[in-house]
């Protein structure tokens, strides 16, 4: 997102330099004597900021400090983030962002200076004035900083926390920070948006400090009509904008993606991103499990948009990569929801998105919970997107280990935040005798095996491995749409980014410290696939890919490969914070 600009400020291109401003420039700007006399380099500023961050007593206090820093000195903020990504990512996004969203109306005035503009808040009763709202935003940002990437939510299903209404704005803000940090998108061209369409959560309707509109959510017709007006206005004002739908409730998440994916450049991270990153980890896990791909039995706990999205991408992988017929691949999956295993004859009306995976081979057998499903399915892989804390308890984990004697059990507790995770890494290790192939949705600490002293690193199926490079690739290649095969290429490419050392340690994802490197590689694979499918519209990248093919394959099938020439050009286009004050000075002030 663009640096927060006071709507009252006549200077819409502030210098994010602070105490690093050269003395001669201070004289030219007539601010000599108005700030301390020391002239520092950026490393000193960064050390001071890190010291202050570490002195904060809670993660929420750290979140507030970092938000204020981003809105007052964006260059320093991203220098700090990139130098300390492993430590700061859990603060600016999950798990801390969950608490920040819950408290958003209470902490909002302390996240940025007064009247700072840090995104769009679009109330339902102002949708007909959307052009005016967009014009207001354009007037508040520096010239030439029209956004090309947005994350948009209505706050109706934030992480595993439910309906948070307008408070869900913390999610678009956090996601866009990761777009910048992980894949080098230009922060001045990122726009967080919350559709303030009300909330059905009485906690916020009754909260005197709640900052959203105080009304229940609209019916489906009004929701889709209002959303259409917003999307049409955005794409008219900012042609070619990449739009990420985020944390809408399950029916609306599927409905919006189905309606818009072939009409505008859009992407749903809950459905497509989660599926992509888990597929990448699953590809790695299959290589290590000791079981042929077609012999796996995969049990999902949780049947919302994310769970079904993940499973459909795993089906595509089995069909494309392992040549398993679709019906046979689909038959490798079972789902457990709040009523037990999903079957066609369970007796309840299934939501549309659940029908594809409803079992029809169960006869009269119905399993009412995870334990019964475990005995019936005998799964090789257990994947949780249930938001049920400790759903994978000692009994479940021990039984998974007992079932899988010929291969290593695959256990992915993917619910966010940590308070919703189905189990921890330590629990999965202890109750499977350290045999587990593990990936989680939230960060867990490393585990030291007591008997050997070996330190094991948990895999984190964090969407930040995929949505930033998807956004970068979309910005560069300008595809007409984000197809399933593009997403598949991203998964394949991510699984290929593991280093020899990471593979030798049995890790399922690359180390988070390498994410800029891996994002560039994944974005390059995305660009190649967009050109191969005839989706890319930017002629520069079309010509570059055609001149530098990634593989000898002649088909359009996604393989996640890229050429060094394309990778080099992708890296050149990744934004990075300035290294010196001279880089940020306007030409008339440069020494």
Coordinates of C-alpha atoms in Angstrom, one line a residue:
X1 CA 0.0 0.0 0.0
X2 CA 1.1 3.5 -0.6
X3 CA 2.8 5.3 2.3
X4 CA 0.0 6.8 4.5
X5 CA -0.5 10.3 3.4
X6 CA -2.4 12.9 5.5
X7 CA -5.3 14.0 3.4
X8 CA -4.6 17.5 4.5
X9 CA -0.9 17.5 3.4
X10 CA 0.0 19.5 0.3
X11 CA 3.1 17.4 -0.2
X12 CA 2.0 14.0 -1.5
X13 CA 5.4 12.5 -2.0
X14 CA 7.0 12.5 1.5
X15 CA 10.7 11.7 2.1
X16 CA 10.9 8.5 4.1
X17 CA 14.4 9.4 5.3
X18 CA 14.1 10.8 8.8
X19 CA 17.4 11.2 10.6
X20 CA 19.3 9.9 7.5
X21 CA 18.5 13.2 5.7
X22 CA 21.9 14.8 4.7
X23 CA 22.7 18.0 6.4
X24 CA 22.9 20.0 3.2
X25 CA 19.4 18.8 2.2
X26 CA 18.1 19.9 5.5
X27 CA 19.4 23.3 4.8
X28 CA 17.7 23.3 1.3
X29 CA 14.4 22.2 2.8
X30 CA 14.5 24.8 5.6
X31 CA 14.3 22.2 8.3
X32 CA 17.8 22.7 9.9
X33 CA 17.4 22.8 13.6
X34 CA 13.9 21.1 13.5
X35 CA 15.3 17.6 13.9
X36 CA 18.3 16.2 15.9
X37 CA 21.6 17.2 14.3
X38 CA 23.0 13.6 13.9
X39 CA 23.0 12.3 10.3
X40 CA 22.7 8.5 10.4
X41 CA 22.8 5.8 7.8
X42 CA 19.8 3.4 7.4
X43 CA 21.5 0.6 9.4
X44 CA 21.5 2.8 12.5
X45 CA 17.8 3.6 12.0
X46 CA 17.1 -0.1 11.5
X47 CA 19.0 -1.0 14.7
X48 CA 17.0 1.5 16.7
X49 CA 13.7 0.3 15.3
X50 CA 14.6 -3.4 16.1
X51 CA 15.5 -2.4 19.6
X52 CA 12.2 -0.7 20.1
X53 CA 10.4 -3.7 18.6
X54 CA 12.0 -6.1 21.0
X55 CA 11.1 -3.9 23.9
X56 CA 7.4 -4.2 23.3
X57 CA 5.8 -6.5 25.8
X58 CA 3.2 -8.3 23.7
X59 CA 2.8 -9.3 20.0
X60 CA -0.1 -6.9 19.7
X61 CA 2.0 -4.0 20.9
X62 CA 4.6 -5.1 18.3
X63 CA 1.9 -5.1 15.6
X64 CA 0.9 -1.5 16.5
X65 CA 4.5 -0.3 16.5
X66 CA 5.2 -1.9 13.1
X67 CA 2.0 -0.4 11.7
X68 CA 2.9 3.1 12.8
X69 CA 6.4 2.6 11.4
X70 CA 5.1 1.5 8.0
X71 CA 2.8 4.5 7.9
X72 CA 5.5 7.0 8.8
X73 CA 8.7 5.5 7.3
X74 CA 7.9 2.8 4.7
X75 CA 11.5 2.4 3.6
X76 CA 12.7 1.7 7.2
X77 CA 9.8 -0.6 7.8
X78 CA 10.6 -2.9 4.8
X79 CA 14.3 -2.8 5.6
X80 CA 13.4 -4.1 9.1
X81 CA 11.0 -6.7 7.8
X82 CA 13.4 -8.1 5.2
X83 CA 16.3 -8.3 7.6
X84 CA 14.1 -10.1 10.2
X85 CA 11.4 -11.8 8.2
X86 CA 11.2 -15.0 10.2
X87 CA 10.6 -13.1 13.4
X88 CA 8.4 -10.3 11.9
X89 CA 6.2 -12.2 9.5
X90 CA 4.2 -13.8 12.4
X91 CA 3.6 -10.3 13.8
X92 CA 2.4 -8.5 10.6
X93 CA 0.4 -11.6 9.6
X94 CA -0.6 -14.8 11.2
X95 CA -1.0 -15.5 14.0
X96 CA -0.8 -11.9 15.5
X97 CA -3.0 -10.4 12.7
X98 CA -5.9 -12.4 14.1
X99 CA -5.8 -10.7 17.4
X100 CA -5.2 -7.3 15.6
X101 CA -8.4 -7.9 13.6
X102 CA -10.4 -8.7 16.7
X103 CA -9.2 -5.5 18.3
X104 CA -9.0 -3.4 15.1
X105 CA -11.7 -0.8 16.1
X106 CA -9.9 -0.3 19.4
X107 CA -6.4 0.1 18.1
X108 CA -7.2 1.8 14.7
X109 CA -6.3 5.4 15.8
X110 CA -2.8 4.2 16.9
X111 CA -1.8 2.4 13.7
X112 CA -1.1 5.5 11.7
X113 CA -1.1 9.3 12.1
X114 CA -4.4 11.1 12.1
X115 CA -6.1 11.4 8.7
X116 CA -3.7 8.9 7.2
X117 CA -5.0 7.1 4.1
X118 CA -4.1 3.4 4.2
X119 CA -6.8 1.8 2.1
X120 CA -10.5 1.9 1.2
X121 CA -13.4 1.3 3.6
X122 CA -16.5 0.9 1.5
X123 CA -19.8 1.0 3.4
X124 CA -22.8 -0.8 1.9
X125 CA -24.8 2.4 2.1
X126 CA -22.1 4.2 0.0
X127 CA -21.7 1.7 -2.8
X128 CA -23.6 3.8 -5.2
X129 CA -21.0 6.5 -4.5
X130 CA -18.1 4.2 -5.3
X131 CA -16.7 6.5 -8.0
X132 CA -16.5 9.3 -5.6
X133 CA -14.7 7.1 -3.0
X134 CA -12.2 6.0 -5.6
X135 CA -11.7 9.6 -6.7
X136 CA -11.0 10.6 -3.1
X137 CA -8.4 7.9 -2.9
X138 CA -6.7 8.9 -6.1
X139 CA -6.5 12.5 -4.7
X140 CA -4.8 11.3 -1.6
X141 CA -1.9 9.3 -3.1
X142 CA 1.3 10.4 -4.9
X143 CA 1.1 11.0 -8.6
X144 CA 2.0 7.9 -10.6
X145 CA 1.0 5.6 -7.7
X146 CA -2.3 4.2 -9.0
X147 CA -2.7 0.8 -7.5
X148 CA -2.2 -2.3 -9.6
X149 CA -2.8 -4.9 -6.8
X150 CA -5.6 -5.1 -4.3
X151 CA -6.6 -7.5 -1.6
X152 CA -10.3 -7.2 -0.8
X153 CA -12.4 -8.7 2.0
X154 CA -15.8 -8.2 3.6
X155 CA -14.6 -9.6 6.9
X156 CA -17.2 -12.3 7.0
X157 CA -14.8 -15.2 7.7
X158 CA -11.5 -14.0 9.0
X159 CA -9.0 -16.9 9.4
X160 CA -10.7 -19.2 11.8
X161 CA -12.2 -16.4 13.9
X162 CA -15.5 -15.9 12.1
X163 CA -17.3 -12.8 11.2
X164 CA -15.3 -9.7 12.2
X165 CA -17.0 -7.2 10.0
X166 CA -15.0 -4.1 9.2
X167 CA -12.3 -5.2 11.6
X168 CA -11.2 -7.7 8.9
X169 CA -9.3 -4.8 7.3
X170 CA -6.2 -6.1 9.0
X171 CA -6.1 -9.0 6.6
X172 CA -5.8 -7.1 3.4
X173 CA -3.2 -4.8 5.0
X174 CA -1.2 -7.8 6.2
X175 CA -1.4 -9.7 2.9
X176 CA -0.2 -6.8 0.9
X177 CA 2.8 -6.3 3.3
X178 CA 3.8 -9.9 2.4
X179 CA 3.3 -9.2 -1.3
X180 CA 5.9 -6.5 -0.9
X181 CA 8.3 -8.4 1.4
X182 CA 8.2 -11.7 -0.3
X183 CA 7.9 -10.8 -4.0
X184 CA 8.9 -7.2 -4.3
X185 CA 5.7 -5.6 -5.4
X186 CA 5.8 -1.9 -5.2
X187 CA 4.2 -0.8 -1.9
X188 CA 3.0 2.4 -3.3
X189 CA 0.8 0.5 -5.8
X190 CA -0.9 -1.8 -3.3
X191 CA -4.4 -1.1 -2.1
X192 CA -6.1 -2.9 0.8
X193 CA -10.0 -2.8 0.7
X194 CA -12.7 -3.8 3.2
X195 CA -16.3 -4.0 2.1
X196 CA -18.0 -2.7 5.2
X197 CA -21.3 -4.6 4.5
X198 CA -22.3 -5.1 8.1
X199 CA -21.7 -8.0 10.5
X200 CA -23.8 -10.8 12.0
X201 CA -21.6 -10.9 15.0
X202 CA -23.4 -9.4 18.1
X203 CA -20.1 -8.8 19.8
X204 CA -19.3 -6.0 17.4
X205 CA -22.8 -4.7 16.8
X206 CA -22.9 -4.1 20.6
X207 CA -19.4 -2.8 20.9
X208 CA -19.6 1.0 21.4
X209 CA -16.1 1.4 19.9
X210 CA -16.8 -0.6 16.7
X211 CA -16.0 1.5 13.6
X212 CA -18.1 -0.3 11.0
X213 CA -21.7 0.1 10.0
X214 CA -24.0 -1.3 12.7
X215 CA -26.3 -3.5 10.7
X216 CA -26.7 -7.2 9.8
X217 CA -25.2 -8.5 6.6
X218 CA -27.3 -8.2 3.4
X219 CA -29.0 -11.1 1.6
X220 CA -27.2 -12.7 -1.3
X221 CA -28.8 -10.6 -4.1
X222 CA -27.9 -7.4 -2.4
X223 CA -24.4 -8.7 -1.6
X224 CA -23.6 -9.7 -5.2
X225 CA -25.1 -6.6 -6.6
X226 CA -23.1 -4.3 -4.3
X227 CA -19.9 -6.3 -4.9
X228 CA -20.4 -6.1 -8.7
X229 CA -20.6 -2.3 -8.5
X230 CA -17.4 -2.1 -6.5
X231 CA -15.5 -4.4 -8.8
X232 CA -16.6 -2.7 -12.0
X233 CA -15.7 0.7 -10.6
X234 CA -12.2 -0.6 -9.5
X235 CA -11.4 -2.2 -12.9
X236 CA -12.6 0.9 -14.7
X237 CA -10.5 3.3 -12.6
X238 CA -7.5 0.9 -12.5
X239 CA -7.5 -1.2 -15.7
X240 CA -5.6 -4.5 -15.4
X241 CA -5.6 -4.4 -11.6
X242 CA -4.9 -7.8 -10.0
X243 CA -7.6 -8.5 -7.4
X244 CA -7.3 -11.0 -4.6
X245 CA -10.5 -12.0 -2.9
X246 CA -9.8 -12.8 0.8
X247 CA -11.7 -14.3 3.7
X248 CA -15.3 -14.1 2.4
X249 CA -17.6 -16.7 3.8
X250 CA -17.6 -20.0 2.0
X251 CA -20.6 -19.6 -0.4
X252 CA -19.6 -16.1 -1.4
X253 CA -15.9 -17.1 -1.8
X254 CA -16.9 -19.7 -4.4
X255 CA -19.6 -17.5 -5.9
X256 CA -17.3 -14.6 -6.5
X257 CA -14.5 -16.7 -7.9
X258 CA -16.9 -18.5 -10.3
X259 CA -18.5 -15.3 -11.5
X260 CA -15.4 -13.2 -12.0
X261 CA -12.4 -15.4 -12.7
X262 CA -13.0 -15.3 -16.5
X263 CA -14.0 -11.7 -16.6
X264 CA -11.3 -9.8 -14.6
X265 CA -7.8 -10.6 -13.3
X266 CA -8.6 -12.1 -10.0
X267 CA -7.7 -14.9 -7.6
X268 CA -9.0 -16.3 -4.3
X269 CA -6.2 -17.1 -1.9
X270 CA -8.4 -19.2 0.4
X271 CA -9.5 -21.5 -2.4
X272 CA -6.6 -21.4 -4.9
X273 CA -3.7 -20.2 -2.8
X274 CA -4.2 -22.6 0.1
X275 CA -4.7 -25.4 -2.4
X276 CA -1.5 -24.5 -4.2
X277 CA 0.8 -24.2 -1.2
X278 CA -0.6 -27.4 0.3
X279 CA -0.2 -29.2 -3.0
X280 CA 3.5 -28.1 -3.1
X281 CA 4.0 -29.6 0.4
X282 CA 2.1 -32.7 -0.5
X283 CA 4.2 -33.3 -3.6
X284 CA 7.3 -33.2 -1.3
X285 CA 5.6 -35.4 1.3
X286 CA 4.7 -38.1 -1.3
X287 CA 8.3 -38.3 -2.3
X288 CA 9.2 -39.0 1.4
X289 CA 6.3 -41.1 2.5
X290 CA 7.3 -44.4 1.0
X291 CA 3.9 -45.1 -0.5
X292 CA 3.0 -44.9 -4.2
X293 CA 0.9 -41.9 -5.0
X294 CA -2.1 -43.9 -6.2
X295 CA -2.2 -45.9 -2.9
X296 CA -2.8 -42.9 -0.7
X297 CA -6.0 -42.4 1.2
X298 CA -6.5 -38.8 2.2
X299 CA -8.9 -37.7 5.0
X300 CA -9.9 -34.0 5.3
X301 CA -11.3 -32.7 8.5
X302 CA -13.2 -29.5 7.6
X303 CA -15.1 -29.0 4.4
X304 CA -15.2 -25.2 3.9
X305 CA -13.9 -23.3 0.8
X306 CA -10.2 -23.8 1.8
X307 CA -10.6 -27.6 2.4
X308 CA -12.5 -28.3 -0.8
X309 CA -10.1 -26.0 -2.8
X310 CA -7.1 -27.9 -1.5
X311 CA -8.6 -31.2 -2.3
X312 CA -9.5 -30.3 -5.8
X313 CA -6.0 -29.2 -6.5
X314 CA -4.7 -32.5 -5.1
X315 CA -7.0 -34.3 -7.5
X316 CA -5.7 -32.3 -10.4
X317 CA -2.1 -33.1 -9.4
X318 CA -2.9 -36.9 -9.3
X319 CA -4.6 -36.7 -12.7
X320 CA -1.9 -34.6 -14.4
X321 CA 1.3 -35.9 -12.7
X322 CA 0.4 -39.5 -12.0
X323 CA -2.1 -40.2 -14.8
X324 CA -4.8 -41.4 -12.4
X325 CA -8.3 -41.1 -13.9
X326 CA -10.3 -38.3 -12.3
X327 CA -12.9 -40.6 -10.8
X328 CA -10.2 -42.8 -9.3
X329 CA -8.3 -39.8 -8.0
X330 CA -11.5 -38.3 -6.4
X331 CA -12.2 -41.6 -4.7
X332 CA -8.9 -41.3 -2.8
X333 CA -10.5 -38.5 -0.7
X334 CA -12.9 -38.5 2.3
X335 CA -14.2 -35.4 4.1
X336 CA -15.4 -35.0 7.7
X337 CA -17.6 -32.0 8.6
X338 CA -19.5 -31.2 11.7
X339 CA -21.9 -34.1 11.0
X340 CA -19.3 -36.7 10.2
X341 CA -18.0 -38.2 6.9
X342 CA -19.7 -36.5 4.0
X343 CA -21.8 -39.1 2.1
X344 CA -24.5 -38.8 -0.6
X345 CA -26.9 -40.7 1.6
X346 CA -26.2 -39.1 4.9
X347 CA -29.7 -37.6 5.0
X348 CA -28.9 -33.9 5.0
X349 CA -28.9 -31.3 2.2
X350 CA -25.3 -30.8 1.2
X351 CA -23.9 -27.4 0.3
X352 CA -23.0 -27.2 -3.4
X353 CA -19.3 -27.2 -2.8
X354 CA -19.4 -30.5 -0.8
X355 CA -21.2 -32.5 -3.4
X356 CA -18.2 -33.3 -5.6
X357 CA -16.5 -35.2 -2.8
X358 CA -19.6 -36.8 -1.2
X359 CA -18.9 -40.6 -0.9
X360 CA -21.3 -42.9 -2.8
X361 CA -19.6 -46.2 -1.9
X362 CA -20.2 -46.3 1.8
X363 CA -23.4 -48.5 1.7
X364 CA -25.1 -48.1 5.0
X365 CA -21.9 -47.0 6.8
X366 CA -22.0 -43.5 8.4
X367 CA -19.1 -42.2 10.5
X368 CA -20.1 -39.5 12.9
X369 CA -16.6 -38.2 13.9
X370 CA -12.9 -38.2 13.2
X371 CA -12.2 -41.3 15.3
X372 CA -14.8 -43.4 13.5
X373 CA -13.6 -42.0 10.1
X374 CA -10.0 -42.9 11.0
X375 CA -11.0 -46.6 11.5
X376 CA -13.1 -46.7 8.4
X377 CA -10.8 -44.9 6.0
X378 CA -7.4 -46.0 7.4
X379 CA -5.8 -42.8 5.9
X380 CA -2.2 -42.3 4.9
X381 CA -2.7 -38.5 5.1
X382 CA -4.8 -36.4 7.6
X383 CA -5.4 -32.8 6.6
X384 CA -7.1 -30.4 9.0
X385 CA -8.9 -27.2 7.9
X386 CA -11.6 -27.5 10.6
X387 CA -10.6 -24.5 12.9
X388 CA -11.2 -27.0 15.8
X389 CA -8.4 -26.6 18.4
X390 CA -6.7 -29.9 19.2
X391 CA -9.0 -31.9 16.9
X392 CA -5.9 -34.2 16.3
X393 CA -5.5 -35.3 19.9
X394 CA -3.1 -37.9 21.3
X395 CA -5.5 -40.7 20.4
X396 CA -5.9 -39.6 16.8
X397 CA -2.2 -39.0 16.2
X398 CA -1.2 -42.3 17.8
X399 CA -3.7 -44.2 15.7
X400 CA -2.4 -42.5 12.5
X401 CA 1.1 -43.8 13.4
X402 CA -0.2 -47.3 14.1
X403 CA -2.2 -47.3 10.8
X404 CA 0.8 -46.3 8.7
X405 CA 3.5 -48.9 9.5
X406 CA 4.8 -49.3 5.9
X407 CA 5.0 -45.5 5.2
X408 CA 5.3 -42.3 7.2
X409 CA 2.1 -40.6 8.2
X410 CA 1.3 -37.3 6.5
X411 CA -0.3 -34.9 9.0
X412 CA -1.2 -31.3 8.0
X413 CA -3.0 -29.3 10.7
X414 CA -3.7 -26.2 8.6
X415 CA -6.2 -24.1 10.6
X416 CA -5.2 -20.5 11.6
X417 CA -4.4 -18.9 14.0
X418 CA -2.6 -21.1 16.5
X419 CA -5.6 -21.2 18.8
X420 CA -7.5 -23.0 16.1
X421 CA -4.7 -25.4 15.0
X422 CA -5.7 -29.1 15.1
X423 CA -2.4 -30.0 16.8
X424 CA 1.1 -28.7 17.3
X425 CA 4.4 -29.9 15.8
X426 CA 5.6 -31.2 19.1
X427 CA 2.4 -33.3 19.6
X428 CA 2.6 -34.7 16.1
X429 CA 6.3 -35.7 16.6
X430 CA 5.8 -37.2 20.0
X431 CA 2.7 -39.3 19.2
X432 CA 4.0 -40.6 15.9
X433 CA 7.4 -41.6 17.2
X434 CA 9.0 -38.7 15.3
X435 CA 7.9 -40.3 11.9
X436 CA 5.4 -37.6 10.9
X437 CA 5.6 -35.6 7.6
X438 CA 4.2 -32.4 8.9
X439 CA 3.0 -29.0 7.6
X440 CA 0.9 -26.5 9.5
X441 CA -1.0 -23.3 8.7
X442 CA 0.6 -21.4 11.5
X443 CA 4.2 -21.2 12.7
X444 CA 5.4 -23.7 15.3
X445 CA 8.8 -23.9 17.0
X446 CA 11.5 -26.4 16.1
X447 CA 11.4 -29.7 17.9
X448 CA 14.5 -31.4 19.4
X449 CA 14.2 -35.2 19.4
X450 CA 15.0 -36.2 23.0
X451 CA 16.7 -39.5 22.2
X452 CA 19.1 -38.1 19.5
X453 CA 19.2 -34.3 20.0
X454 CA 18.3 -33.9 16.3
X455 CA 16.5 -30.6 15.6
X456 CA 13.6 -31.0 13.3
X457 CA 12.0 -28.0 11.5
X458 CA 8.2 -28.0 11.0
X459 CA 6.9 -27.3 7.6
X460 CA 4.6 -24.4 7.4
X461 CA 2.1 -24.5 4.5
X462 CA 2.0 -20.7 4.6
X463 CA 0.2 -19.1 1.6
X464 CA 2.9 -16.4 1.6
X465 CA 5.0 -18.9 -0.5
X466 CA 2.5 -18.7 -3.4
X467 CA 0.2 -15.6 -3.4
X468 CA 3.1 -13.0 -3.6
X469 CA 4.7 -14.7 -6.7
X470 CA 1.3 -15.2 -8.3
X471 CA 0.7 -11.5 -7.8
X472 CA 4.1 -10.6 -9.2
X473 CA 3.7 -13.0 -12.2
X474 CA 0.3 -11.5 -12.9
X475 CA 1.6 -8.0 -12.7
X476 CA 4.3 -8.8 -15.2
X477 CA 2.7 -11.1 -17.7
X478 CA -0.8 -9.6 -17.5
X479 CA -2.7 -12.9 -18.1
X480 CA -6.3 -12.7 -19.1
X481 CA -7.2 -15.0 -16.2
X482 CA -5.6 -17.1 -13.4
X483 CA -6.3 -20.7 -14.6
X484 CA -6.1 -23.9 -12.6
X485 CA -3.1 -24.9 -14.7
X486 CA -1.3 -21.7 -13.8
X487 CA -1.9 -22.4 -10.1
X488 CA -0.7 -26.0 -10.6
X489 CA 2.5 -24.7 -12.2
X490 CA 3.1 -22.5 -9.1
X491 CA 2.8 -25.6 -6.9
X492 CA 5.2 -27.6 -9.0
X493 CA 7.6 -24.8 -9.1
X494 CA 7.5 -24.2 -5.3
X495 CA 8.2 -27.9 -4.7
X496 CA 11.2 -27.7 -7.0
X497 CA 12.7 -24.8 -5.0
X498 CA 13.8 -27.0 -2.1
X499 CA 17.6 -27.0 -1.7
X500 CA 19.6 -30.2 -1.5
X501 CA 20.1 -29.5 2.2
X502 CA 16.4 -29.0 2.8
X503 CA 15.5 -32.2 1.0
X504 CA 18.2 -34.1 3.0
X505 CA 16.6 -32.9 6.2
X506 CA 13.2 -34.1 5.1
X507 CA 11.7 -30.6 4.9
X508 CA 8.6 -30.0 2.8
X509 CA 9.0 -26.2 2.2
X510 CA 12.0 -24.0 1.6
X511 CA 13.3 -22.0 4.6
X512 CA 11.3 -18.7 5.0
X513 CA 14.6 -16.8 4.9
X514 CA 14.9 -17.7 1.2
X515 CA 11.4 -16.5 0.3
X516 CA 12.6 -13.6 -2.0
X517 CA 14.7 -16.1 -3.9
X518 CA 11.9 -18.7 -4.2
X519 CA 9.2 -16.1 -5.0
X520 CA 11.3 -15.0 -8.0
X521 CA 11.6 -18.6 -9.2
X522 CA 7.9 -19.3 -8.8
X523 CA 6.9 -16.0 -10.5
X524 CA 9.2 -16.9 -13.4
X525 CA 7.5 -20.3 -13.8
X526 CA 4.1 -18.5 -13.6
X527 CA 5.2 -16.2 -16.5
X528 CA 6.4 -19.1 -18.6
X529 CA 3.1 -21.0 -18.0
X530 CA 1.0 -17.9 -18.9
X531 CA 2.8 -17.6 -22.2
X532 CA 2.6 -21.3 -22.9
X533 CA -1.2 -21.2 -22.4
X534 CA -1.6 -18.1 -24.5
X535 CA -2.9 -16.1 -21.6
X536 CA -0.1 -13.5 -21.3
X537 CA -0.9 -10.1 -22.8
X538 CA 2.4 -8.3 -22.2
X539 CA 4.4 -8.6 -25.4
X540 CA 7.8 -8.2 -23.7
X541 CA 7.3 -11.3 -21.6
X542 CA 5.8 -13.2 -24.5
X543 CA 8.8 -12.5 -26.7
X544 CA 11.3 -13.3 -23.8
X545 CA 9.7 -16.6 -23.0
X546 CA 9.5 -17.7 -26.7
X547 CA 13.1 -16.8 -27.1
X548 CA 14.1 -18.7 -23.9
X549 CA 11.9 -21.8 -23.6
X550 CA 12.0 -23.4 -20.2
X551 CA 11.8 -27.0 -21.3
X552 CA 11.7 -29.2 -24.4
X553 CA 8.0 -30.0 -23.8
X554 CA 5.7 -29.0 -26.6
X555 CA 2.4 -29.3 -24.7
X556 CA 0.8 -26.7 -22.5
X557 CA 0.8 -29.0 -19.5
X558 CA 2.2 -27.2 -16.4
X559 CA 5.6 -28.4 -15.3
X560 CA 6.7 -25.4 -13.1
X561 CA 9.9 -24.8 -15.1
X562 CA 11.5 -21.5 -16.1
X563 CA 14.5 -20.2 -18.0
X564 CA 17.4 -18.3 -16.4
X565 CA 16.7 -15.4 -18.7
X566 CA 13.2 -14.9 -17.5
X567 CA 14.3 -15.3 -13.9
X568 CA 16.9 -12.7 -14.3
X569 CA 14.4 -10.2 -15.6
X570 CA 11.8 -11.0 -12.9
X571 CA 14.4 -10.3 -10.2
X572 CA 15.2 -6.9 -11.8
X573 CA 11.6 -5.9 -11.4
X574 CA 11.3 -6.7 -7.7
X575 CA 11.0 -3.7 -5.5
X576 CA 13.4 -3.4 -2.6
X577 CA 13.9 -0.7 0.0
X578 CA 16.5 1.9 -0.6
X579 CA 20.1 1.3 0.7
X580 CA 20.9 5.0 1.1
X581 CA 19.3 8.4 1.5
X582 CA 20.5 9.5 -2.0
X583 CA 18.2 6.9 -3.6
X584 CA 15.1 8.6 -2.0
X585 CA 15.9 12.2 -2.7
X586 CA 14.1 14.0 -5.5
X587 CA 16.5 15.0 -8.3
X588 CA 16.5 18.7 -7.3
X589 CA 17.8 17.8 -3.8
X590 CA 20.4 15.2 -4.7
X591 CA 23.9 16.2 -3.7

